[in-house]
Coordinates of C-alpha atoms in Angstrom, one line a residue:
X956 CA 2.1 -79.1 -40.4
X957 CA -0.3 -76.3 -40.4
X958 CA 0.8 -72.5 -41.4
X959 CA 0.4 -69.2 -39.8
X960 CA -1.7 -68.0 -43.2
X961 CA -4.0 -71.0 -43.1
X962 CA -4.4 -70.4 -39.0
X963 CA -5.4 -66.8 -39.4
X964 CA -7.5 -68.1 -42.1
X965 CA -9.2 -70.3 -40.3
X966 CA -9.0 -67.5 -37.4
X967 CA -10.5 -64.9 -39.9
X968 CA -13.7 -67.3 -41.3
X969 CA -14.6 -68.6 -37.7
X970 CA -14.9 -65.1 -37.1
X971 CA -17.3 -64.1 -40.4
X972 CA -19.4 -66.7 -39.1
X973 CA -19.7 -65.9 -35.8
X974 CA -20.4 -62.2 -36.8
X975 CA -23.2 -63.3 -39.4
X976 CA -24.6 -66.2 -37.0
X977 CA -24.7 -63.1 -33.7
X978 CA -26.1 -60.7 -36.5
X979 CA -29.4 -63.6 -37.8
X980 CA -29.6 -64.0 -33.9
X981 CA -30.3 -60.8 -32.9
X982 CA -31.9 -59.5 -35.8
X983 CA -34.5 -62.6 -35.3
X984 CA -34.6 -61.8 -31.5
X985 CA -35.2 -58.4 -31.8
X986 CA -38.3 -59.4 -34.4
X987 CA -39.1 -62.0 -31.9
X988 CA -39.5 -60.2 -28.6
X989 CA -41.1 -56.9 -30.8
X990 CA -43.5 -59.5 -31.5
X991 CA -44.2 -61.3 -28.4
X992 CA -44.4 -56.9 -26.5
X993 CA -46.9 -56.0 -29.3
X994 CA -49.0 -59.2 -28.1
X995 CA -49.1 -58.4 -25.1
X996 CA -49.8 -54.9 -25.7
X997 CA -52.3 -55.4 -27.7
X998 CA -53.8 -58.2 -24.9
X999 CA -53.3 -55.0 -22.1
X1000 CA -55.0 -52.6 -24.1
X1001 CA -58.0 -54.5 -24.6
X1002 CA -57.9 -55.8 -20.8
X1003 CA -57.5 -52.3 -20.0
X1004 CA -60.1 -50.9 -22.2
X1005 CA -62.8 -53.9 -20.8
X1006 CA -62.0 -53.0 -17.3
X1007 CA -62.8 -48.9 -17.6
X1008 CA -65.6 -49.9 -19.5
X1009 CA -67.3 -51.6 -16.5
X1010 CA -66.2 -49.7 -13.9
X1011 CA -68.2 -47.4 -16.1
X1012 CA -71.2 -49.3 -16.3
X1013 CA -70.7 -50.4 -11.9
X1014 CA -70.9 -46.7 -11.9
X1015 CA -74.1 -46.1 -13.2
X1016 CA -75.6 -48.6 -11.5
X1017 CA -74.6 -47.7 -8.4
X1018 CA -75.9 -44.8 -8.5
X1019 CA -79.4 -45.7 -9.5
X1020 CA -79.1 -47.9 -6.7
X1021 CA -78.8 -44.9 -4.6
X1022 CA -81.7 -43.4 -5.9
X1023 CA -84.0 -46.1 -4.4
X1024 CA -83.5 -44.9 -0.9
X1025 CA -85.4 -41.3 -2.5
X1026 CA -88.0 -43.7 -4.5
X1027 CA -89.0 -46.4 -2.8
X1028 CA -91.3 -44.4 0.0
X1029 CA -93.4 -43.2 -3.0
X1030 CA -94.2 -46.9 -3.4
X1031 CA -98.5 -46.8 -3.1
X1032 CA -98.8 -43.1 -2.6
X1033 CA -101.3 -41.9 -5.3
X1034 CA -99.4 -41.3 -9.1
X1035 CA -100.2 -37.5 -8.8
X1036 CA -99.1 -36.8 -5.5
X1037 CA -95.2 -38.6 -7.1
X1038 CA -95.3 -38.2 -10.6
X1039 CA -93.7 -34.7 -10.2
X1040 CA -90.7 -36.1 -8.1
X1041 CA -90.7 -39.0 -10.3
X1042 CA -89.4 -36.4 -13.9
X1043 CA -87.5 -34.6 -11.1
X1044 CA -85.2 -37.8 -10.7
X1045 CA -85.1 -38.7 -14.5
X1046 CA -84.3 -35.4 -15.4
X1047 CA -81.6 -34.9 -12.8
X1048 CA -80.2 -38.5 -13.2
X1049 CA -80.1 -38.4 -16.8
X1050 CA -79.1 -41.5 -17.5
X1051 CA -82.4 -42.8 -16.4
X1052 CA -84.7 -42.8 -19.5
X1053 CA -88.3 -44.3 -16.8
X1054 CA -89.1 -44.9 -13.3
X1055 CA -92.3 -46.8 -12.8
X1056 CA -93.6 -47.3 -9.5
X1057 CA -95.5 -50.7 -8.9
X1058 CA -97.7 -51.7 -6.3
X1059 CA -99.4 -55.0 -5.9
X1060 CA -97.6 -56.3 -8.9
X1061 CA -99.3 -53.2 -10.8
X1062 CA -97.5 -50.7 -12.8
X1063 CA -99.5 -48.1 -11.4
X1064 CA -97.1 -44.2 -12.5
X1065 CA -94.6 -43.6 -15.2
X1066 CA -92.6 -40.7 -14.9
X1067 CA -93.3 -40.7 -18.9
X1068 CA -96.7 -41.0 -18.9
X1069 CA -98.5 -40.7 -15.7
X1070 CA -100.8 -42.9 -14.4
X1071 CA -101.4 -46.3 -15.6
X1072 CA -102.8 -49.7 -14.4
X1073 CA -100.9 -52.7 -16.7
X1074 CA -100.0 -55.6 -14.9
X1075 CA -95.8 -55.8 -14.3
X1076 CA -96.1 -58.7 -15.7
X1077 CA -97.5 -58.2 -19.1
X1078 CA -94.6 -55.5 -19.8
X1079 CA -91.9 -57.4 -18.6
X1080 CA -92.3 -61.6 -17.9
X1081 CA -89.7 -61.9 -15.9
X1082 CA -90.4 -58.9 -13.4
X1083 CA -91.5 -59.1 -10.7
X1084 CA -88.7 -60.8 -8.1
X1085 CA -88.0 -60.5 -4.3
X1086 CA -84.4 -59.4 -4.8
X1087 CA -82.6 -56.7 -7.0
X1088 CA -81.8 -57.4 -10.9
X1089 CA -81.1 -56.1 -14.2
X1090 CA -82.8 -57.0 -17.8
X1091 CA -81.7 -56.1 -20.9
X1092 CA -85.2 -56.9 -23.2
X1093 CA -87.6 -55.3 -25.5
X1094 CA -89.5 -52.1 -24.4
X1095 CA -93.0 -52.9 -24.6
X1096 CA -94.4 -49.6 -23.5
X1097 CA -92.2 -46.6 -25.0
X1098 CA -90.9 -46.7 -27.8
X1099 CA -92.0 -50.4 -28.3
X1100 CA -89.9 -53.2 -30.0
X1101 CA -86.7 -50.7 -29.2
X1102 CA -83.3 -52.4 -26.3
X1103 CA -83.9 -51.2 -23.0
X1104 CA -82.2 -51.9 -19.7
X1105 CA -84.1 -52.3 -16.7
X1106 CA -83.0 -52.2 -13.2
X1107 CA -85.5 -53.2 -10.9
X1108 CA -85.9 -52.6 -6.6
X1109 CA -88.0 -54.4 -4.3
X1110 CA -89.5 -53.0 -1.4
X1111 CA -88.1 -54.6 1.2
X1112 CA -88.0 -58.2 -0.9
X1113 CA -91.6 -58.0 -1.5
X1114 CA -91.6 -59.7 -4.9
X1115 CA -95.0 -57.0 -5.8
X1116 CA -93.8 -53.6 -4.6
X1117 CA -91.4 -52.0 -6.1
X1118 CA -89.7 -49.3 -8.4
X1119 CA -88.2 -50.1 -12.3
X1120 CA -85.8 -48.2 -13.4
X1121 CA -85.7 -47.4 -17.5
X1122 CA -81.7 -47.0 -18.5
X1123 CA -80.6 -44.8 -21.4
X1124 CA -79.1 -47.7 -23.1
X1125 CA -78.2 -44.8 -26.0
X1126 CA -76.2 -43.5 -23.2
X1127 CA -74.8 -46.4 -22.0
X1128 CA -73.7 -47.6 -25.6
X1129 CA -71.9 -43.7 -26.4
X1130 CA -69.9 -44.1 -23.1
X1131 CA -69.0 -48.0 -22.5
X1132 CA -69.5 -49.7 -25.7
X1133 CA -68.3 -47.6 -28.4
X1134 CA -65.3 -50.0 -30.3
X1135 CA -61.5 -49.0 -30.6
X1136 CA -61.1 -50.2 -34.3
X1137 CA -58.8 -52.1 -35.3
X1138 CA -58.1 -53.7 -32.4
X1139 CA -61.7 -53.9 -31.2
X1140 CA -64.4 -54.0 -33.7
X1141 CA -67.6 -55.4 -31.5
X1142 CA -68.4 -54.8 -27.9
X1143 CA -71.2 -56.2 -26.1
X1144 CA -73.3 -55.4 -23.2
X1145 CA -74.1 -59.2 -21.8
X1146 CA -76.5 -59.7 -18.9
X1147 CA -78.0 -63.3 -18.9
X1148 CA -78.6 -64.9 -22.1
X1149 CA -78.6 -61.5 -23.7
X1150 CA -76.3 -59.3 -26.2
X1151 CA -76.5 -56.0 -26.8
X1152 CA -74.5 -54.4 -29.4
X1153 CA -74.4 -50.8 -30.9
X1154 CA -76.3 -50.1 -34.1
X1155 CA -77.2 -53.9 -34.4
X1156 CA -79.5 -54.2 -31.0
X1157 CA -80.4 -57.5 -28.8
X1158 CA -79.6 -60.9 -30.0
X1159 CA -79.5 -64.4 -27.8
X1160 CA -75.7 -65.7 -29.5
X1161 CA -72.5 -63.7 -29.2
X1162 CA -71.7 -61.9 -32.6
X1163 CA -67.7 -63.6 -33.9
X1164 CA -66.6 -63.7 -37.2
X1165 CA -64.3 -67.2 -36.7
X1166 CA -60.4 -66.4 -36.1
X1167 CA -61.2 -63.4 -34.0
X1168 CA -60.3 -62.7 -30.4
X1169 CA -62.9 -62.9 -28.1
X1170 CA -62.8 -61.4 -24.7
X1171 CA -65.2 -60.5 -21.7
X1172 CA -65.0 -59.4 -18.5
X1173 CA -67.2 -59.4 -15.4
X1174 CA -68.2 -57.3 -12.5
X1175 CA -67.8 -58.3 -9.5
X1176 CA -71.0 -56.3 -8.3
X1177 CA -73.6 -56.4 -10.5
X1178 CA -74.1 -59.4 -12.8
X1179 CA -73.6 -58.5 -16.8
X1180 CA -70.0 -58.6 -18.2
X1181 CA -68.7 -56.4 -21.2
X1182 CA -67.5 -58.5 -24.0
X1183 CA -65.1 -57.5 -26.9
X1184 CA -63.9 -59.5 -29.7
X1185 CA -61.5 -58.0 -33.1
X1186 CA -58.3 -59.6 -34.9
X1187 CA -56.4 -62.2 -32.8
X1188 CA -53.8 -60.8 -30.6
X1189 CA -51.1 -63.0 -33.4
X1190 CA -52.7 -61.7 -36.4
X1191 CA -52.8 -57.8 -34.9
X1192 CA -49.1 -58.1 -34.2
X1193 CA -48.1 -59.6 -37.3
X1194 CA -49.8 -56.8 -38.7
X1195 CA -47.2 -54.5 -37.0
X1196 CA -43.9 -57.0 -37.4
X1197 CA -42.7 -55.1 -40.7
X1198 CA -42.2 -51.2 -39.3
X1199 CA -39.8 -53.1 -36.3
X1200 CA -37.9 -54.6 -39.6
X1201 CA -35.1 -51.8 -39.4
X1202 CA -34.8 -51.3 -36.1
X1203 CA -34.4 -54.7 -36.3
X1204 CA -31.7 -54.6 -39.0
X1205 CA -29.7 -51.9 -37.1
X1206 CA -29.1 -54.0 -33.9
X1207 CA -28.6 -57.1 -36.1
X1208 CA -25.8 -55.0 -37.7
X1209 CA -24.5 -53.3 -34.3
X1210 CA -23.8 -56.5 -32.7
X1211 CA -22.4 -58.2 -35.3
X1212 CA -19.8 -55.0 -35.6
X1213 CA -19.9 -55.2 -31.6
X1214 CA -18.6 -58.9 -32.0
X1215 CA -16.1 -58.2 -34.9
X1216 CA -14.4 -55.8 -32.8
X1217 CA -14.2 -57.9 -29.9
X1218 CA -13.3 -61.3 -31.2
X1219 CA -9.8 -59.3 -32.9
X1220 CA -8.1 -59.0 -29.5
X1221 CA -6.5 -61.6 -28.3
X1222 CA -6.9 -63.2 -25.5
X1223 CA -6.6 -60.2 -22.9
X1224 CA -5.7 -60.7 -18.9
X1225 CA -8.7 -59.7 -17.7
X1226 CA -10.1 -63.2 -19.7
X1227 CA -7.2 -64.6 -18.1
X1228 CA -9.2 -63.4 -14.6
X1229 CA -13.1 -64.4 -16.0
X1230 CA -11.5 -67.5 -16.5
X1231 CA -9.6 -67.7 -13.0
X1232 CA -12.3 -67.1 -11.1
X1233 CA -15.0 -69.3 -13.8
X1234 CA -12.4 -72.3 -13.3
X1235 CA -12.1 -71.3 -9.2
X1236 CA -8.2 -71.1 -10.1
X1237 CA -8.3 -68.6 -7.5
X1238 CA -6.9 -70.4 -4.1
X1239 CA -7.4 -68.8 -0.4
X1240 CA -4.5 -68.4 2.1
X1241 CA -5.1 -66.9 5.6
X1242 CA -2.4 -65.1 7.3
X1243 CA -3.4 -64.6 11.3
X1244 CA -3.9 -62.2 13.6
X1245 CA -2.0 -62.5 17.0
X1246 CA -3.3 -61.0 19.9
X1247 CA 0.0 -60.3 22.0
X1248 CA -1.8 -59.1 25.4
X1249 CA -4.3 -61.9 25.4
X1250 CA -1.6 -64.6 23.2
X1251 CA -4.2 -65.9 21.3
X1252 CA -5.3 -65.7 17.9
X1253 CA -7.2 -63.3 17.1
X1254 CA -8.4 -64.0 14.0
X1255 CA -7.4 -64.5 9.8
X1256 CA -6.6 -62.3 7.1
X1257 CA -7.7 -64.3 4.2
X1258 CA -5.4 -63.1 1.7
X1259 CA -5.8 -64.3 -2.5
X1260 CA -3.5 -66.6 -4.7
X1261 CA -3.5 -67.8 -8.5
X1262 CA -1.4 -70.4 -9.4
X1263 CA -3.1 -70.1 -13.4
X1264 CA -2.4 -73.1 -15.0
X1265 CA -2.0 -71.0 -18.6
X1266 CA 0.8 -68.4 -17.3
X1267 CA 2.0 -70.0 -13.7
X1268 CA 1.8 -68.6 -10.6
X1269 CA 0.9 -64.7 -10.6
X1270 CA 1.5 -62.5 -7.9
X1271 CA -1.4 -60.4 -6.2
X1272 CA 0.4 -57.4 -7.2
X1273 CA 0.1 -57.8 -10.6
X1274 CA -3.3 -59.4 -10.7
X1275 CA -5.3 -56.9 -8.2
X1276 CA -4.5 -53.7 -9.7
X1277 CA -5.1 -55.6 -13.0
X1278 CA -8.7 -56.4 -11.9
X1279 CA -9.3 -53.1 -10.8
X1280 CA -8.5 -51.0 -13.3
X1281 CA -10.8 -53.3 -15.7
X1282 CA -13.5 -53.6 -13.2
X1283 CA -13.2 -56.6 -12.2
X1284 CA -12.2 -56.4 -8.2
X1285 CA -15.9 -57.1 -7.4
X1286 CA -16.6 -60.1 -9.0
X1287 CA -12.6 -61.3 -7.2
X1288 CA -13.9 -59.8 -4.3
X1289 CA -17.6 -61.7 -4.0
X1290 CA -15.5 -65.0 -5.2
X1291 CA -13.4 -64.2 -2.1
X1292 CA -16.6 -63.4 0.4
X1293 CA -18.0 -66.8 -1.6
X1294 CA -15.6 -68.9 -0.9
X1295 CA -14.7 -67.8 2.8
X1296 CA -18.4 -69.0 3.3
X1297 CA -18.3 -71.7 2.0
X1298 CA -14.7 -72.7 4.0
X1299 CA -16.3 -71.4 7.6
X1300 CA -14.9 -75.1 9.0
X1301 CA -11.6 -74.3 9.1
X1302 CA -12.1 -71.4 11.8
X1303 CA -13.1 -71.1 15.1
X1304 CA -16.8 -70.7 15.8
X1305 CA -15.8 -68.2 18.0
X1306 CA -18.2 -65.0 17.9
X1307 CA -14.8 -63.1 18.8
X1308 CA -12.8 -64.5 16.1
X1309 CA -12.5 -62.2 13.1
X1310 CA -11.9 -62.8 9.7
X1311 CA -11.0 -59.9 7.4
X1312 CA -12.1 -59.9 3.6
X1313 CA -10.0 -57.1 1.4
X1314 CA -12.8 -54.9 -0.7
X1315 CA -12.0 -52.1 -3.0
X1316 CA -13.5 -48.1 -2.8
X1317 CA -16.0 -49.6 -5.9
X1318 CA -18.2 -51.5 -3.4
X1319 CA -19.4 -49.0 -1.0
X1320 CA -19.7 -46.6 -4.7
X1321 CA -23.6 -47.8 -4.4
X1322 CA -25.5 -48.0 -1.4
X1323 CA -26.5 -51.4 -1.8
X1324 CA -24.3 -53.1 -4.1
X1325 CA -22.3 -54.3 -0.7
X1326 CA -25.3 -55.2 1.2
X1327 CA -26.3 -57.1 -1.1
X1328 CA -23.4 -59.3 -1.5
X1329 CA -22.8 -59.7 2.6
X1330 CA -26.5 -60.9 1.9
X1331 CA -26.3 -63.2 -0.4
X1332 CA -22.9 -64.8 0.0
X1333 CA -22.1 -64.3 3.5
X1334 CA -24.9 -63.7 5.6
X1335 CA -27.1 -66.5 3.9
X1336 CA -24.7 -68.9 5.9
X1337 CA -25.3 -67.6 9.2
X1338 CA -21.7 -67.1 10.3
X1339 CA -20.9 -67.1 14.2
X1340 CA -17.1 -65.9 13.2
X1341 CA -16.7 -61.8 12.8
X1342 CA -16.4 -60.1 9.5
X1343 CA -14.2 -57.1 9.2
X1344 CA -14.5 -55.4 5.7
X1345 CA -10.5 -54.4 5.0
X1346 CA -11.1 -51.5 2.4
X1347 CA -7.8 -51.3 0.3
X1348 CA -6.7 -46.7 -0.5
X1349 CA -5.6 -47.7 -4.2
X1350 CA -9.1 -45.9 -5.6
X1351 CA -10.5 -42.9 -4.3
X1352 CA -13.3 -42.8 -1.7
X1353 CA -16.3 -41.1 -2.8
X1354 CA -18.7 -40.3 -0.1
X1355 CA -20.5 -43.2 1.6
X1356 CA -23.9 -43.0 2.8
X1357 CA -24.6 -43.2 6.5
X1358 CA -27.2 -45.0 5.9
X1359 CA -24.6 -48.4 4.7
X1360 CA -22.4 -48.1 7.6
X1361 CA -25.0 -48.0 10.1
X1362 CA -26.6 -51.0 8.6
X1363 CA -22.8 -53.4 8.7
X1364 CA -22.4 -51.9 12.0
X1365 CA -25.7 -53.3 12.7
X1366 CA -25.1 -56.5 11.0
X1367 CA -21.9 -56.1 13.1
X1368 CA -20.1 -55.5 10.0
X1369 CA -16.4 -54.4 11.4
X1370 CA -15.1 -51.7 9.1
X1371 CA -10.7 -51.4 9.0
X1372 CA -8.6 -49.2 6.7
X1373 CA -5.6 -51.2 5.2
X1374 CA -2.4 -50.2 4.4
X1375 CA -3.3 -47.0 5.8
X1376 CA -1.4 -43.5 5.4
X1377 CA -0.5 -45.3 1.6
X1378 CA -2.8 -44.6 -0.8
X1379 CA -5.6 -41.9 -1.0
X1380 CA -6.0 -39.2 1.7
X1381 CA -6.0 -41.2 4.7
X1382 CA -7.2 -38.1 6.4
X1383 CA -10.5 -38.0 4.7
X1384 CA -11.3 -42.0 4.8
X1385 CA -11.2 -41.7 8.7
X1386 CA -14.2 -38.7 8.5
X1387 CA -16.2 -40.4 5.7
X1388 CA -16.1 -44.2 6.8
X1389 CA -15.8 -43.7 11.3
X1390 CA -13.7 -47.1 10.3
X1391 CA -13.0 -49.8 14.0
X1392 CA -9.7 -51.3 13.1
X1393 CA -6.5 -49.1 11.2
X1394 CA -3.5 -51.6 9.8
X1395 CA -0.4 -49.9 9.5
X1396 CA 0.9 -50.8 6.3
X1397 CA 4.0 -53.1 6.6
X1398 CA 6.2 -50.4 5.1
X1399 CA 5.9 -48.4 8.4
X1400 CA 6.6 -51.4 10.0
X1401 CA 9.7 -52.0 8.7
X1402 CA 11.2 -48.2 9.0
X1403 CA 10.6 -48.6 12.9
X1404 CA 14.4 -48.7 14.7
X1405 CA 15.9 -46.5 11.6
X1406 CA 16.0 -43.5 11.1
X1407 CA 14.0 -43.2 8.4
X1408 CA 11.0 -40.9 7.8
X1409 CA 8.4 -43.7 8.2
X1410 CA 9.7 -44.7 11.1
X1411 CA 7.8 -41.0 12.5
X1412 CA 5.1 -41.4 10.8
X1413 CA 4.2 -45.2 12.5
X1414 CA 4.5 -43.0 15.6
X1415 CA 2.2 -40.4 14.1
X1416 CA -0.2 -43.3 13.3
X1417 CA -0.3 -45.0 16.2
X1418 CA -1.3 -41.6 18.3
X1419 CA -4.0 -40.5 15.8
X1420 CA -5.6 -44.6 15.9
X1421 CA -5.1 -44.2 19.9
X1422 CA -6.4 -40.5 19.9
X1423 CA -10.3 -41.3 18.1
X1424 CA -9.9 -44.7 20.3
X1425 CA -10.0 -46.9 16.7
X1426 CA -8.3 -50.0 17.2
X1427 CA -4.9 -50.9 15.3
X1428 CA -3.1 -54.0 14.0
X1429 CA 0.6 -53.7 12.4
X1430 CA 1.3 -55.6 9.6
X1431 CA 4.8 -56.8 8.5
X1432 CA 6.1 -57.7 11.5
X1433 CA 9.3 -60.1 11.1
X1434 CA 11.6 -59.3 13.7
X1435 CA 11.6 -59.2 17.6
X1436 CA 12.3 -55.6 17.7
X1437 CA 9.3 -54.9 15.5
X1438 CA 7.3 -56.4 17.9
X1439 CA 8.3 -55.0 20.9
X1440 CA 8.7 -51.7 19.8
X1441 CA 4.6 -51.7 18.6
X1442 CA 3.8 -53.3 22.1
X1443 CA 5.9 -51.2 24.1
X1444 CA 4.1 -47.9 22.2
X1445 CA 0.3 -50.2 22.8
X1446 CA -0.1 -52.0 19.8
X1447 CA -1.2 -55.3 20.2
X1448 CA -2.7 -56.9 17.2
X1449 CA 0.2 -58.2 15.4
X1450 CA 0.6 -59.4 12.2
X1451 CA 3.9 -61.1 10.0
X1452 CA 6.0 -63.4 9.6
X1453 CA 7.6 -63.2 12.9
X1454 CA 4.1 -65.4 14.0
X1455 CA 3.3 -67.1 11.1
X1456 CA 3.5 -66.9 7.1
X1457 CA 0.2 -67.1 5.2
X1458 CA -1.4 -70.3 4.6
X1459 CA -4.0 -72.8 3.0
X1460 CA -6.3 -72.5 5.0
X1461 CA -6.7 -76.4 5.6
X1462 CA -3.6 -75.9 7.0
X1463 CA -4.9 -73.2 9.5
X1464 CA -6.6 -75.7 12.7
X1465 CA -3.3 -77.6 12.5
X1466 CA -1.1 -74.7 12.8
X1467 CA -4.1 -73.0 15.3
X1468 CA -3.6 -76.4 17.4
X1469 CA 0.0 -75.6 17.8
X1470 CA -0.1 -72.3 18.5
X1471 CA -2.2 -71.6 21.2
X1472 CA 0.3 -70.4 23.8
X1473 CA 2.0 -67.7 24.1
X1474 CA 3.2 -65.8 20.7
X1475 CA 6.5 -66.1 20.0
X1476 CA 9.4 -64.2 22.3
X1477 CA 10.2 -60.6 21.7
X1478 CA 13.3 -58.7 23.0
X1479 CA 13.4 -57.0 26.1

């Protein structure tokens, strides 16, 4: 038989092993996430860089394109009459180095040299064309042999007449082709099969070292692209990885310490509740709600029962307050919502039939939390029955967003205050919630017919509900005397053992079939 010492030693070894595994896992995960994020950031920076370069070049070309409207009327006019305006345009544009006028395929006027008489194709064989064109080539007129970027604008789709604008490629290079090492080591402007790089000039093939990344971004407006190259994303991310080691080590040790503290505790009751939810150990019961005036069952209240296979049956009065204290009431409520929605076939498909589900004040602290849970767990099954959210008063209720209440009412969800008069600031709840229903706590129902103070409070609650036009439900009705008193005072929705005890949902259809008639008789 294993000794206590051996069990403790094994448990200690398992704790140490678990903490080491957690530390290594967190350490590796932190480095891995850092590596992936750095790689993604490098990629985003390169994409952003090339996009800005393309956008800048688009703006330059677009501004030149607008100027052709002013320049094209000059085509065919004598050069002496147009020269001054051409030079003024060059000075104004800044991005243009020269402007040429072409008539019948002859370059006859230059902003730099004045009157000329040179066939355009002799200077630039790829010009002219019947459509606008951008070429990257070698200059043969101003600074012969230097790179030049030209934009050709034909006159009315006539390839013999038009305007040629020589773009200041040095300025373009400064604006858009400035590398950003170590991320980007080379940047080029690409037009057709020509590549221009600052300091290199024009080449017919891209310059890319082996193992480098290459990324290109094309313009959607003009026939050019911007390409960049540099170390691969992986290589750059690996270079940054050593700087993340201290943070990864801190996270690893921190999570190891947290694991050590967490595993030091014995199995807690909160763990039992979580296990109960995960293993579906909780069972739904329901207790009918009788309308004594109409002599029918108008609805049910959903109740939670727990037969713990490890500890035996546990009363709701035990596990629900603990769930609230351990912040587990929301998972329990979601469990009830989901289980009820999946078992709606046990209830009449009648929009006037009410199903009451208890919720804690914590569900109202976040404006969207309750709505999200209802949308995901309740409305997703398209229920026909009426849902009533019964809010318990065990916890203090903070301010409730009026939009949340309007949304609940628009979805035809009723609000009820459960166990009214026994919890926190009942009257303030009336102001904050504007409830549709008040459920009189069973302690006040049991006081009927006695001299207890609660008997007087019962009358006050009834009068308050009637004055505010709020529907009243009496809980814990166990005797005909209590039922008779409540009906005489205008409370006709009754719930308690006099009519039916809580029962499993599967038994409700059979009970309902036997109790379609009037409720049990009350004292005259």
